Amino acid sequence: AQVVWAGASVASSVPPLLSMDLGYLSAIGLLQHEASLLPHGQVSASRRCTDGLCVVEVDGRTADDGAAAPAFCHARELHENDHEDVLVTLESGDGAPAVLPARVTSAFFSAELCIAGVMPLSFDVRLTVLDRDGKQLEPEVWAQLAGLDASSATQVTAALQALRGLPASSFLSAPGLPGKLGAVPPVAVLCRVIGTAASCGASVEVQESFADVQEFVCSYFDLLCEMMRPTQSDFMGLISVKEALPHVYCVDVESRVVLASCFVRIQEYYECPDASIRRSRFTLDEFKRWYREHSRKDAASPVGFNFYLAWPGFNVPSWVLDDVRAGLLGPLRPQEEALLALVPQEDGPHYVIGVCEGSTETLQHELAHGLYATCPSYCQRVQASVTSLPQGCRDALRLRLLSSGYADDEGILTDEMQAYMVAGGTLASEIEQSASARAAQEEVLAAFREHAAGSY
């Protein structure tokens, strides 16, 4: 393998990794970590010196972490402008060299790469967020990745470069970008960058105003909406609605952050555990403040506003939408207006669920909610199964749901119990530990398969 670099080595001290949900990122195609590009072997390196650019060649020598560079080397002069803007060229012998630039700039980010270590080769990335005019937003560094290996640095660079040439006005959708990067491209790229760093064991540090990287991602989406001011029409192009079951309408959105942003206030109006928010008028900022305060595990472990990444699916009965249309939630944001405009209004009770494309388990969970609300025969069967559970088992399921952020409302909790029995997830371990719960789950599953056949 061959390595060529230009620039000074920079050491970093970064707090331990703040992890992303790697399983989710992988499932939606935003994380594709590959093996290292650099096997041990010959190394050729160029570095900038005070008197111009010099090259140090090392043949067949390797060193452990922290070891000094090998003594066997040769130097030669290069023109000052050679490899301009190129930090490293990586050659594995398997194809075209991978070129890592010293900086990647798009309409959304400016990322500065530097070499953090040589043996083995590692990189740091400093990420700055730009406003709609391409100007740097304070603070200077919003996130820093430290200790990327060569393969991960290459993938991070490729993700950031995918945004080049994309105008800021296309922040919600860019169908021409590869894979899942086309849905809210800057947020998708940010998820891939952070997820790639996490997958290789690199450290991720975000500016101190964010409690964690999830809050950084969610807050960045809201910042984009604030800067770009998308309209109801812009969001309507991202949402599809179909009647998945009689009187059950499924809202399908490719981007998880867009889906959650559409539903956040509507969902919490329906079932927030805090009575001051549930069925009350509140703004998104007011909910964010409540969420940060009440989602923390303890005083020493704050949880940021990670709502857009924490919840993969949503469900609300039609009376909630009636209340929202009547103004009881307050002025609506464009994404909420788009959602209400696309969901058909029926004369009688109906139900609305929201999922991301391709998420079968989430769809099953939300369909179970829809059936519970609209199909009396299904509701009666699963209620009988859940309410027949021994009190100790039911209490264990209830406590698990409350600790996950659900409202202490008997109707909501019973509905959630049957939905998790259908699709698994949060209650899986509690159900597995109880023979009675497993038997009830089989009964619920049988009822679901009978009533939802062909809908997923």
PDB file of C-alpha atoms in Angstrom, residues 57-186:
ATOM      1  CA  GLU A  57       9.735   7.559   1.779  1.00  0.00           C
ATOM      2  CA  VAL A  58       9.581   4.523   4.036  1.00  0.00           C
ATOM      3  CA  ASP A  59       9.984   1.077   2.457  1.00  0.00           C
ATOM      4  CA  GLY A  60       8.312  -1.884   4.098  1.00  0.00           C
ATOM      5  CA  ARG A  61       8.508  -0.461   7.620  1.00  0.00           C
ATOM      6  CA  THR A  62       5.635  -0.457  10.146  1.00  0.00           C
ATOM      7  CA  ALA A  63       5.329   0.876  13.679  1.00  0.00           C
ATOM      8  CA  ASP A  64       2.990   0.337  16.622  1.00  0.00           C
ATOM      9  CA  ASP A  65       0.759   3.041  18.102  1.00  0.00           C
ATOM     10  CA  GLY A  66       2.818   5.836  19.576  1.00  0.00           C
ATOM     11  CA  ALA A  67       6.071   4.611  18.041  1.00  0.00           C
ATOM     12  CA  ALA A  68       8.443   7.011  16.382  1.00  0.00           C
ATOM     13  CA  ALA A  69       8.549   7.138  12.607  1.00  0.00           C
ATOM     14  CA  PRO A  70      11.045   4.694  11.022  1.00  0.00           C
ATOM     15  CA  ALA A  71      14.548   6.098  10.609  1.00  0.00           C
ATOM     16  CA  PHE A  72      15.025   4.793   7.054  1.00  0.00           C
ATOM     17  CA  CYS A  73      13.869   7.576   4.761  1.00  0.00           C
ATOM     18  CA  HIS A  74      14.731   9.672   1.727  1.00  0.00           C
ATOM     19  CA  ALA A  75      13.656  13.257   1.075  1.00  0.00           C
ATOM     20  CA  ARG A  76      13.161  15.136  -2.188  1.00  0.00           C
ATOM     21  CA  GLU A  77      11.831  18.613  -3.051  1.00  0.00           C
ATOM     22  CA  LEU A  78       8.374  19.119  -4.561  1.00  0.00           C
ATOM     23  CA  HIS A  79       6.895  22.293  -6.029  1.00  0.00           C
ATOM     24  CA  GLU A  80       4.905  24.296  -3.485  1.00  0.00           C
ATOM     25  CA  ASN A  81       1.649  23.956  -5.485  1.00  0.00           C
ATOM     26  CA  ASP A  82       1.888  20.196  -6.047  1.00  0.00           C
ATOM     27  CA  HIS A  83      -1.019  18.337  -4.424  1.00  0.00           C
ATOM     28  CA  GLU A  84      -2.745  21.640  -3.650  1.00  0.00           C
ATOM     29  CA  ASP A  85      -5.772  21.052  -1.382  1.00  0.00           C
ATOM     30  CA  VAL A  86      -4.877  17.360  -1.158  1.00  0.00           C
ATOM     31  CA  LEU A  87      -4.223  16.070   2.330  1.00  0.00           C
ATOM     32  CA  VAL A  88      -3.632  12.381   1.544  1.00  0.00           C
ATOM     33  CA  THR A  89      -3.613  10.028  -1.420  1.00  0.00           C
ATOM     34  CA  LEU A  90      -4.280   6.405  -0.447  1.00  0.00           C
ATOM     35  CA  GLU A  91      -3.339   3.562  -2.765  1.00  0.00           C
ATOM     36  CA  SER A  92      -4.271  -0.022  -1.919  1.00  0.00           C
ATOM     37  CA  GLY A  93      -3.241  -1.618  -5.216  1.00  0.00           C
ATOM     38  CA  ASP A  94      -6.838  -2.686  -5.856  1.00  0.00           C
ATOM     39  CA  GLY A  95      -7.941   0.250  -7.977  1.00  0.00           C
ATOM     40  CA  ALA A  96      -7.789   4.023  -8.355  1.00  0.00           C
ATOM     41  CA  PRO A  97      -6.168   5.952  -5.485  1.00  0.00           C
ATOM     42  CA  ALA A  98      -8.447   7.532  -2.892  1.00  0.00           C
ATOM     43  CA  VAL A  99      -7.728  11.231  -2.487  1.00  0.00           C
ATOM     44  CA  LEU A 100      -8.559  12.882   0.827  1.00  0.00           C
ATOM     45  CA  PRO A 101      -8.740  16.669   0.520  1.00  0.00           C
ATOM     46  CA  ALA A 102      -7.684  19.040   3.275  1.00  0.00           C
ATOM     47  CA  ARG A 103     -11.162  20.600   3.173  1.00  0.00           C
ATOM     48  CA  VAL A 104     -14.613  19.723   1.805  1.00  0.00           C
ATOM     49  CA  THR A 105     -17.096  22.571   1.391  1.00  0.00           C
ATOM     50  CA  SER A 106     -20.731  22.474   0.276  1.00  0.00           C
ATOM     51  CA  ALA A 107     -23.762  24.709   0.713  1.00  0.00           C
ATOM     52  CA  PHE A 108     -24.291  23.116   4.134  1.00  0.00           C
ATOM     53  CA  PHE A 109     -20.949  22.260   5.734  1.00  0.00           C
ATOM     54  CA  SER A 110     -17.287  23.104   5.716  1.00  0.00           C
ATOM     55  CA  ALA A 111     -15.186  20.167   6.888  1.00  0.00           C
ATOM     56  CA  GLU A 112     -11.472  20.393   7.632  1.00  0.00           C
ATOM     57  CA  LEU A 113      -9.439  17.173   7.634  1.00  0.00           C
ATOM     58  CA  CYS A 114      -6.076  16.727   9.297  1.00  0.00           C
ATOM     59  CA  ILE A 115      -3.722  13.869  10.122  1.00  0.00           C
ATOM     60  CA  ALA A 116      -3.869  12.819  13.770  1.00  0.00           C
ATOM     61  CA  GLY A 117      -1.393   9.932  13.645  1.00  0.00           C
ATOM     62  CA  VAL A 118       0.951   8.158  11.268  1.00  0.00           C
ATOM     63  CA  MET A 119       1.571   4.649  12.577  1.00  0.00           C
ATOM     64  CA  PRO A 120      -1.212   3.624  12.148  1.00  0.00           C
ATOM     65  CA  LEU A 121      -2.553   6.391   9.949  1.00  0.00           C
ATOM     66  CA  SER A 122      -5.510   8.221  11.522  1.00  0.00           C
ATOM     67  CA  PHE A 123      -7.447  11.399  10.839  1.00  0.00           C
ATOM     68  CA  ASP A 124      -9.496  14.085  12.568  1.00  0.00           C
ATOM     69  CA  VAL A 125     -12.372  16.009  10.978  1.00  0.00           C
ATOM     70  CA  ARG A 126     -13.666  19.395  12.174  1.00  0.00           C
ATOM     71  CA  LEU A 127     -17.193  20.194  10.947  1.00  0.00           C
ATOM     72  CA  THR A 128     -18.601  23.704  10.605  1.00  0.00           C
ATOM     73  CA  VAL A 129     -22.240  24.475   9.749  1.00  0.00           C
ATOM     74  CA  LEU A 130     -22.995  27.130   7.107  1.00  0.00           C
ATOM     75  CA  ASP A 131     -26.008  29.408   6.777  1.00  0.00           C
ATOM     76  CA  ARG A 132     -28.166  29.740   3.656  1.00  0.00           C
ATOM     77  CA  ASP A 133     -25.659  32.224   2.194  1.00  0.00           C
ATOM     78  CA  GLY A 134     -22.681  29.943   2.752  1.00  0.00           C
ATOM     79  CA  LYS A 135     -21.376  31.891   5.746  1.00  0.00           C
ATOM     80  CA  GLN A 136     -20.029  30.164   8.826  1.00  0.00           C
ATOM     81  CA  LEU A 137     -22.423  29.928  11.759  1.00  0.00           C
ATOM     82  CA  GLU A 138     -21.064  30.282  15.266  1.00  0.00           C
ATOM     83  CA  PRO A 139     -19.452  28.418  16.927  1.00  0.00           C
ATOM     84  CA  GLU A 140     -16.489  27.756  14.669  1.00  0.00           C
ATOM     85  CA  VAL A 141     -16.644  23.966  15.178  1.00  0.00           C
ATOM     86  CA  TRP A 142     -20.005  22.202  15.597  1.00  0.00           C
ATOM     87  CA  ALA A 143     -18.638  18.665  15.660  1.00  0.00           C
ATOM     88  CA  GLN A 144     -15.252  16.969  15.670  1.00  0.00           C
ATOM     89  CA  LEU A 145     -14.431  13.387  14.767  1.00  0.00           C
ATOM     90  CA  ALA A 146     -11.143  12.102  16.155  1.00  0.00           C
ATOM     91  CA  GLY A 147      -9.250   8.926  15.319  1.00  0.00           C
ATOM     92  CA  LEU A 148     -10.796   7.913  11.995  1.00  0.00           C
ATOM     93  CA  ASP A 149      -8.950   5.108  10.254  1.00  0.00           C
ATOM     94  CA  ALA A 150      -8.119   5.464   6.563  1.00  0.00           C
ATOM     95  CA  SER A 151     -11.201   3.605   5.338  1.00  0.00           C
ATOM     96  CA  SER A 152     -13.588   5.589   7.530  1.00  0.00           C
ATOM     97  CA  ALA A 153     -11.960   8.893   6.603  1.00  0.00           C
ATOM     98  CA  THR A 154     -12.447   7.993   2.937  1.00  0.00           C
ATOM     99  CA  GLN A 155     -16.122   7.208   3.495  1.00  0.00           C
ATOM    100  CA  VAL A 156     -16.679  10.373   5.521  1.00  0.00           C
ATOM    101  CA  THR A 157     -15.062  12.428   2.758  1.00  0.00           C
ATOM    102  CA  ALA A 158     -17.163  10.748   0.060  1.00  0.00           C
ATOM    103  CA  ALA A 159     -20.374  11.443   2.000  1.00  0.00           C
ATOM    104  CA  LEU A 160     -19.502  15.117   2.456  1.00  0.00           C
ATOM    105  CA  GLN A 161     -18.478  15.457  -1.195  1.00  0.00           C
ATOM    106  CA  ALA A 162     -21.900  14.136  -2.268  1.00  0.00           C
ATOM    107  CA  LEU A 163     -23.344  17.498  -1.209  1.00  0.00           C
ATOM    108  CA  ARG A 164     -21.086  19.497  -3.512  1.00  0.00           C
ATOM    109  CA  GLY A 165     -23.054  21.359  -6.137  1.00  0.00           C
ATOM    110  CA  LEU A 166     -26.360  20.867  -4.313  1.00  0.00           C
ATOM    111  CA  PRO A 167     -28.054  24.231  -3.682  1.00  0.00           C
ATOM    112  CA  ALA A 168     -29.216  25.017  -0.165  1.00  0.00           C
ATOM    113  CA  SER A 169     -32.789  25.219  -1.460  1.00  0.00           C
ATOM    114  CA  SER A 170     -32.679  21.447  -2.151  1.00  0.00           C
ATOM    115  CA  PHE A 171     -32.132  20.562   1.498  1.00  0.00           C
ATOM    116  CA  LEU A 172     -35.343  18.508   1.703  1.00  0.00           C
ATOM    117  CA  SER A 173     -34.882  16.338  -1.363  1.00  0.00           C
ATOM    118  CA  ALA A 174     -32.275  15.551  -4.009  1.00  0.00           C
ATOM    119  CA  PRO A 175     -33.344  12.404  -5.904  1.00  0.00           C
ATOM    120  CA  GLY A 176     -30.105  12.377  -7.903  1.00  0.00           C
ATOM    121  CA  LEU A 177     -27.942  11.601  -4.872  1.00  0.00           C
ATOM    122  CA  PRO A 178     -26.957   7.957  -4.306  1.00  0.00           C
ATOM    123  CA  GLY A 179     -28.867   5.611  -2.015  1.00  0.00           C
ATOM    124  CA  LYS A 180     -30.641   7.127   0.954  1.00  0.00           C
ATOM    125  CA  LEU A 181     -28.712  10.403   0.775  1.00  0.00           C
ATOM    126  CA  GLY A 182     -31.445  11.981  -1.367  1.00  0.00           C
ATOM    127  CA  ALA A 183     -33.923  12.346   1.526  1.00  0.00           C
ATOM    128  CA  VAL A 184     -32.999  15.522   3.461  1.00  0.00           C
ATOM    129  CA  PRO A 185     -29.435  15.272   2.071  1.00  0.00           C
ATOM    130  CA  PRO A 186     -27.527  17.346   4.669  1.00  0.00           C
TER     131      PRO A 186
END
